[in-house]
């Protein structure tokens, strides 16, 4: 299933102005079942995260092995990371439909973009839900997909 990544409108401006640094910032992913507003949401505090517990920690998981590069040298820059995941324990996690990504380094924890899975997901107790970026990474000069 391909899942698209959409930028929050203000994120591109923050990246251009250096308030979000795709090469050096620490990025995190959170879970929400409330539709983030791409046009108006700007900070993590604008997102209603799911409840803390059962393997979900408020503030989300840290993306590792983050890379901002032009791997083919063709001007198609890619933002990617290693797989990131949540493991449900002592109960289910969710429901959630959206996975916003934000810069934990930026002032106010600025939002970058979000994945929309189209319907609510529940991670059953003892199960793992992971995101593995596809060949386009999390996004590629604007929009990417999950493989």
Coordinates of N, CA and C in Angstrom, one line a residue:
X1 N 0.8 -1.2 0.0 CA 0.0 0.0 0.0 C 0.9 1.2 0.0
X2 N 0.7 2.1 -1.0 CA 1.5 3.4 -1.0 C 0.7 4.4 -0.2
X3 N 1.5 5.1 0.7 CA 0.9 6.1 1.5 C 1.6 7.4 1.2
X4 N 0.9 8.4 0.9 CA 1.6 9.7 0.5 C 1.9 10.5 1.7
X5 N 3.0 11.3 1.6 CA 3.4 12.3 2.6 C 3.1 13.7 2.1
X6 N 2.4 14.5 2.9 CA 2.1 15.8 2.5 C 2.7 16.8 3.5
X7 N 3.3 17.8 3.0 CA 3.9 18.9 3.8 C 2.9 19.8 4.4
X8 N 3.2 20.2 5.7 CA 2.4 21.3 6.2 C 2.9 22.6 5.5
X9 N 2.0 23.4 5.2 CA 2.3 24.6 4.3 C 3.4 25.4 4.8
X10 N 3.5 25.6 6.1 CA 4.5 26.5 6.6 C 5.9 25.8 6.7
X11 N 6.0 24.5 6.5 CA 7.2 23.8 6.7 C 8.2 24.1 5.6
X12 N 7.8 24.3 4.4 CA 8.7 24.6 3.3 C 9.3 26.0 3.5
X13 N 8.6 26.9 4.0 CA 9.1 28.2 4.4 C 10.1 28.1 5.5
X14 N 9.8 27.3 6.5 CA 10.8 27.1 7.6 C 12.1 26.4 7.1
X15 N 11.9 25.5 6.2 CA 13.1 24.8 5.6 C 14.0 25.9 4.9
X16 N 13.3 26.6 4.0 CA 14.0 27.6 3.2 C 14.7 28.7 4.1
X17 N 14.1 29.0 5.2 CA 14.7 30.1 6.1 C 15.7 29.5 7.1
X18 N 15.9 28.2 7.0 CA 16.8 27.5 7.9 C 16.3 27.3 9.3
X19 N 15.0 27.4 9.6 CA 14.4 27.1 10.9 C 14.2 25.7 11.1
X20 N 14.1 24.9 10.0 CA 14.2 23.4 10.0 C 15.3 23.0 9.1
X21 N 16.3 22.3 9.7 CA 17.5 21.9 8.9 C 17.3 20.4 8.7
X22 N 17.1 20.0 7.4 CA 16.9 18.6 7.1 C 18.1 17.8 7.2
X23 N 19.3 18.4 7.3 CA 20.6 17.6 7.5 C 20.9 17.4 8.9
X24 N 20.6 18.3 9.8 CA 21.1 18.2 11.2 C 20.1 18.1 12.3
X25 N 18.8 18.5 12.0 CA 17.8 18.4 13.1 C 17.5 17.0 13.5
X26 N 17.0 16.8 14.7 CA 16.4 15.5 15.1 C 14.9 15.5 14.8
X27 N 14.5 14.5 14.1 CA 13.1 14.4 13.7 C 12.4 13.3 14.5
X28 N 11.1 13.5 14.7 CA 10.3 12.5 15.4 C 8.9 12.3 14.7
X29 N 8.3 11.2 14.9 CA 7.0 10.9 14.4 C 6.0 10.6 15.5
X30 N 4.8 11.2 15.4 CA 3.8 11.0 16.4 C 2.5 10.4 15.8
X31 N 1.6 9.9 16.6 CA 0.4 9.3 16.1 C -0.8 10.2 16.5
X32 N -1.7 10.4 15.6 CA -2.9 11.1 15.9 C -4.1 10.5 15.1
X33 N -5.3 10.6 15.7 CA -6.5 10.2 15.0 C -7.3 11.5 14.6
X34 N -6.8 12.6 14.9 CA -7.5 13.9 14.5 C -6.8 14.5 13.3
X35 N -7.5 14.8 12.3 CA -6.9 15.3 11.0 C -6.1 16.6 11.2
X36 N -4.8 16.5 11.0 CA -4.0 17.7 11.1 C -4.4 18.7 9.9
X37 N -4.4 19.9 10.2 CA -4.7 20.9 9.1 C -3.4 21.3 8.5
X38 N -3.2 20.9 7.2 CA -1.9 21.2 6.5 C -1.7 22.7 6.4
X39 N -2.8 23.5 6.2 CA -2.7 24.9 5.9 C -2.4 25.7 7.2
X40 N -2.9 25.3 8.4 CA -2.8 26.1 9.5 C -1.9 25.5 10.7
X41 N -1.8 24.2 10.7 CA -0.9 23.6 11.8 C 0.5 23.9 11.5
X42 N 1.3 24.3 12.6 CA 2.7 24.7 12.4 C 3.6 24.0 13.4
X43 N 3.1 23.8 14.6 CA 3.9 23.2 15.7 C 3.3 21.9 16.2
X44 N 4.1 21.1 16.9 CA 3.6 19.9 17.5 C 2.5 20.1 18.4
X45 N 2.5 21.2 19.1 CA 1.3 21.5 20.0 C 0.0 21.7 19.3
X46 N 0.0 21.9 18.0 CA -1.2 22.0 17.2 C -1.8 20.6 16.9
X47 N -1.1 19.5 17.2 CA -1.5 18.2 16.9 C -2.1 17.5 18.2
X48 N -3.2 16.9 18.1 CA -3.8 16.1 19.2 C -3.3 14.7 19.1
X49 N -2.2 14.4 19.9 CA -1.7 13.0 19.9 C -2.6 12.1 20.5
X50 N -2.5 10.8 20.2 CA -3.2 9.8 20.9 C -2.7 9.7 22.4
X51 N -3.5 9.0 23.2 CA -3.1 8.9 24.6 C -1.8 8.2 24.8
X52 N -1.0 8.7 25.8 CA 0.2 8.0 26.2 C -0.1 6.7 26.8
X53 N 0.7 5.7 26.5 CA 0.6 4.4 27.1 C 0.5 3.2 26.1
X54 N 0.7 2.0 26.7 CA 0.6 0.8 25.9 C 1.7 0.7 24.8
X55 N 2.8 1.4 25.0 CA 3.9 1.4 24.0 C 4.0 2.7 23.2
X56 N 3.0 3.6 23.4 CA 3.1 4.9 22.8 C 3.5 5.9 23.8
X57 N 4.5 6.7 23.4 CA 5.0 7.8 24.3 C 4.7 9.1 23.7
X58 N 4.1 10.0 24.4 CA 3.8 11.3 23.9 C 5.1 11.9 23.4
X59 N 5.1 12.6 22.3 CA 6.3 13.1 21.7 C 6.8 12.2 20.6
X60 N 6.4 11.0 20.6 CA 6.7 10.1 19.5 C 8.0 9.4 19.5
X61 N 8.4 8.8 18.4 CA 9.6 8.0 18.2 C 10.6 8.9 17.4
X62 N 11.9 8.7 17.7 CA 12.9 9.4 17.0 C 13.3 8.7 15.7
X63 N 13.3 9.4 14.6 CA 13.8 8.9 13.4 C 15.3 8.8 13.4
X64 N 15.8 7.6 13.0 CA 17.3 7.4 13.0 C 17.8 7.3 11.6
X65 N 19.1 7.4 11.4 CA 19.7 7.4 10.1 C 19.1 8.3 9.1
X66 N 18.8 9.5 9.6 CA 18.2 10.5 8.7 C 19.2 11.0 7.7
X67 N 18.8 11.1 6.4 CA 19.6 11.6 5.4 C 18.9 12.5 4.5
X68 N 19.4 13.6 4.2 CA 18.9 14.6 3.2 C 20.0 14.6 2.1
X69 N 19.7 14.0 0.9 CA 20.7 13.9 -0.1 C 20.1 13.9 -1.5
X70 N 21.0 14.0 -2.5 CA 20.6 13.9 -3.9 C 21.3 12.6 -4.4
X71 N 20.8 11.4 -4.1 CA 21.5 10.2 -4.3 C 21.9 9.9 -5.8
X72 N 21.1 10.3 -6.7 CA 21.4 10.1 -8.1 C 22.1 11.2 -8.8
X73 N 22.3 12.3 -8.0 CA 22.9 13.5 -8.6 C 22.1 14.2 -9.7
X74 N 20.8 14.0 -9.7 CA 19.9 14.5 -10.7 C 19.0 15.6 -10.2
X75 N 19.3 16.2 -9.1 CA 18.5 17.3 -8.5 C 17.3 16.9 -7.8
X76 N 17.0 15.6 -7.7 CA 15.8 15.1 -7.0 C 16.3 14.7 -5.5
X77 N 16.3 15.7 -4.7 CA 16.7 15.5 -3.3 C 15.7 14.6 -2.6
X78 N 16.2 13.8 -1.6 CA 15.4 12.8 -0.9 C 15.7 13.0 0.6
X79 N 14.6 13.0 1.4 CA 14.7 13.0 2.8 C 14.2 11.6 3.3
X80 N 15.1 10.9 4.0 CA 14.8 9.5 4.3 C 15.3 9.2 5.7
X81 N 14.9 8.0 6.2 CA 15.4 7.5 7.5 C 15.3 6.0 7.5
X82 N 15.8 5.4 8.6 CA 15.6 4.0 8.8 C 14.2 3.8 9.2
X83 N 13.8 2.5 9.2 CA 12.4 2.2 9.7 C 12.2 2.8 11.1
X84 N 11.0 3.2 11.3 CA 10.6 3.6 12.7 C 9.3 2.9 13.0
X85 N 9.2 2.6 14.3 CA 8.0 1.7 14.7 C 7.6 1.9 16.1
X86 N 6.4 1.3 16.3 CA 5.8 1.3 17.7 C 5.4 -0.1 18.0
X87 N 5.6 -0.6 19.2 CA 5.2 -1.9 19.7 C 4.2 -1.8 20.8
X88 N 3.0 -2.4 20.6 CA 2.0 -2.3 21.6 C 2.3 -3.3 22.7
X89 N 2.2 -2.9 23.9 CA 2.4 -3.8 25.0 C 1.4 -3.4 26.2
X90 N 0.9 -4.3 26.9 CA -0.1 -4.1 27.9 C -1.3 -3.5 27.4
X91 N -1.6 -3.7 26.1 CA -2.9 -3.2 25.5 C -2.6 -2.7 24.1
X92 N -3.6 -2.3 23.4 CA -3.5 -1.8 22.1 C -3.1 -0.4 22.0
X93 N -2.5 0.0 20.9 CA -2.2 1.4 20.6 C -3.2 1.9 19.5
X94 N -3.8 3.0 19.8 CA -4.7 3.6 18.8 C -6.1 3.7 19.3
X95 N -7.0 4.1 18.4 CA -6.8 4.2 17.0 C -6.0 5.5 16.6
X96 N -5.4 5.4 15.4 CA -4.8 6.6 14.8 C -4.9 6.4 13.3
X97 N -4.9 7.6 12.6 CA -5.0 7.6 11.1 C -3.8 8.3 10.5
X98 N -3.2 9.2 11.2 CA -2.2 10.1 10.7 C -0.9 10.0 11.5
X99 N 0.3 10.1 10.8 CA 1.6 10.1 11.4 C 2.3 11.4 11.0
X100 N 2.2 12.5 11.8 CA 2.9 13.7 11.5 C 4.4 13.5 11.9
X101 N 5.3 14.2 11.2 CA 6.7 14.2 11.5 C 7.1 15.7 11.8
X102 N 7.9 15.9 12.8 CA 8.3 17.2 13.2 C 9.8 17.3 13.5
X103 N 10.3 18.5 13.5 CA 11.7 18.7 14.0 C 11.7 19.0 15.4
X104 N 12.3 18.1 16.2 CA 12.4 18.2 17.6 C 13.5 19.2 18.0
X105 N 14.3 19.6 17.1 CA 15.4 20.6 17.3 C 14.9 22.0 17.1
X106 N 13.9 22.2 16.3 CA 13.5 23.6 15.9 C 12.7 24.2 17.1
X107 N 12.7 25.5 17.2 CA 12.0 26.3 18.2 C 10.5 25.9 18.0
X108 N 9.8 25.5 19.1 CA 8.4 25.2 19.0 C 8.1 23.8 18.4
X109 N 9.1 23.0 18.1 CA 8.9 21.7 17.4 C 8.0 21.9 16.2
X110 N 8.6 22.4 15.1 CA 7.9 22.7 13.9 C 7.6 21.4 13.1
X111 N 6.3 21.4 12.6 CA 5.9 20.3 11.8 C 6.5 20.3 10.4
X112 N 6.7 19.1 9.9 CA 7.3 19.0 8.5 C 6.1 18.5 7.6
X113 N 5.5 17.4 7.9 CA 4.5 16.8 7.1 C 3.8 15.7 7.8
X114 N 2.9 15.0 7.1 CA 2.2 13.9 7.7 C 1.8 12.9 6.7
X115 N 1.8 11.6 7.1 CA 1.2 10.5 6.4 C -0.3 10.4 6.7
X116 N -1.1 10.0 5.8 CA -2.5 9.8 6.0 C -2.8 8.4 5.5
X117 N -3.2 7.5 6.4 CA -3.5 6.1 6.1 C -4.9 5.9 5.6
X118 N -5.8 6.9 5.5 CA -7.1 6.8 4.9 C -8.2 6.3 5.9
X119 N -7.8 5.6 6.9 CA -8.7 5.1 7.9 C -8.0 4.8 9.2
X120 N -8.7 4.6 10.2 CA -8.1 4.4 11.5 C -7.4 3.0 11.6
X121 N -6.3 3.0 12.3 CA -5.5 1.8 12.6 C -5.3 1.6 14.1
X122 N -5.4 0.4 14.5 CA -5.2 0.0 15.9 C -4.1 -1.1 15.8
X123 N -3.0 -0.9 16.7 CA -2.0 -1.8 16.8 C -2.3 -2.8 18.0
X124 N -2.7 -4.0 17.7 CA -3.1 -4.9 18.8 C -1.9 -5.2 19.8
X125 N -2.3 -5.5 21.0 CA -1.3 -5.8 22.0 C -0.3 -6.9 21.5
X126 N 1.0 -6.6 21.7 CA 2.0 -7.6 21.3 C 2.4 -7.4 19.8
X127 N 1.8 -6.5 19.1 CA 2.1 -6.3 17.6 C 3.0 -5.1 17.4
X128 N 3.6 -5.1 16.3 CA 4.5 -4.0 15.9 C 4.0 -3.3 14.6
X129 N 4.0 -2.0 14.6 CA 3.6 -1.2 13.4 C 4.8 -0.4 13.0
X130 N 5.4 -0.7 11.8 CA 6.5 0.0 11.4 C 6.3 0.7 10.1
X131 N 7.1 1.8 9.9 CA 7.1 2.6 8.7 C 8.5 2.4 8.1
X132 N 8.5 1.9 6.9 CA 9.8 1.8 6.1 C 9.7 2.7 4.9
X133 N 10.5 3.7 4.9 CA 10.5 4.6 3.7 C 10.8 3.9 2.4
X134 N 10.1 4.2 1.3 CA 10.3 3.6 0.0 C 11.5 4.2 -0.7
X135 N 11.6 4.0 -2.0 CA 12.8 4.5 -2.7 C 12.8 6.0 -2.8
X136 N 11.6 6.6 -2.7 CA 11.6 8.1 -2.7 C 11.9 8.6 -1.3
X137 N 12.1 7.8 -0.3 CA 12.3 8.2 1.0 C 11.0 8.6 1.7
X138 N 11.1 9.4 2.7 CA 9.8 10.0 3.3 C 9.2 11.0 2.3
X139 N 10.1 11.8 1.8 CA 9.6 12.7 0.7 C 10.8 13.0 -0.3
X140 N 10.5 13.3 -1.5 CA 11.5 13.6 -2.5 C 11.2 14.9 -3.1
X141 N 11.9 15.9 -2.8 CA 11.7 17.2 -3.3 C 10.2 17.6 -3.3
X142 N 9.5 17.2 -2.2 CA 8.1 17.7 -2.1 C 7.2 16.6 -1.7
X143 N 7.2 15.4 -2.3 CA 6.2 14.4 -2.0 C 6.8 13.0 -2.2
X144 N 6.6 12.1 -1.3 CA 7.1 10.8 -1.4 C 6.0 9.8 -1.0
X145 N 6.3 8.5 -1.1 CA 5.4 7.5 -0.7 C 6.1 6.4 0.1
X146 N 5.3 5.6 0.8 CA 5.8 4.5 1.5 C 5.7 3.3 0.6
X147 N 6.6 2.4 0.6 CA 6.5 1.2 -0.2 C 5.6 0.1 0.4

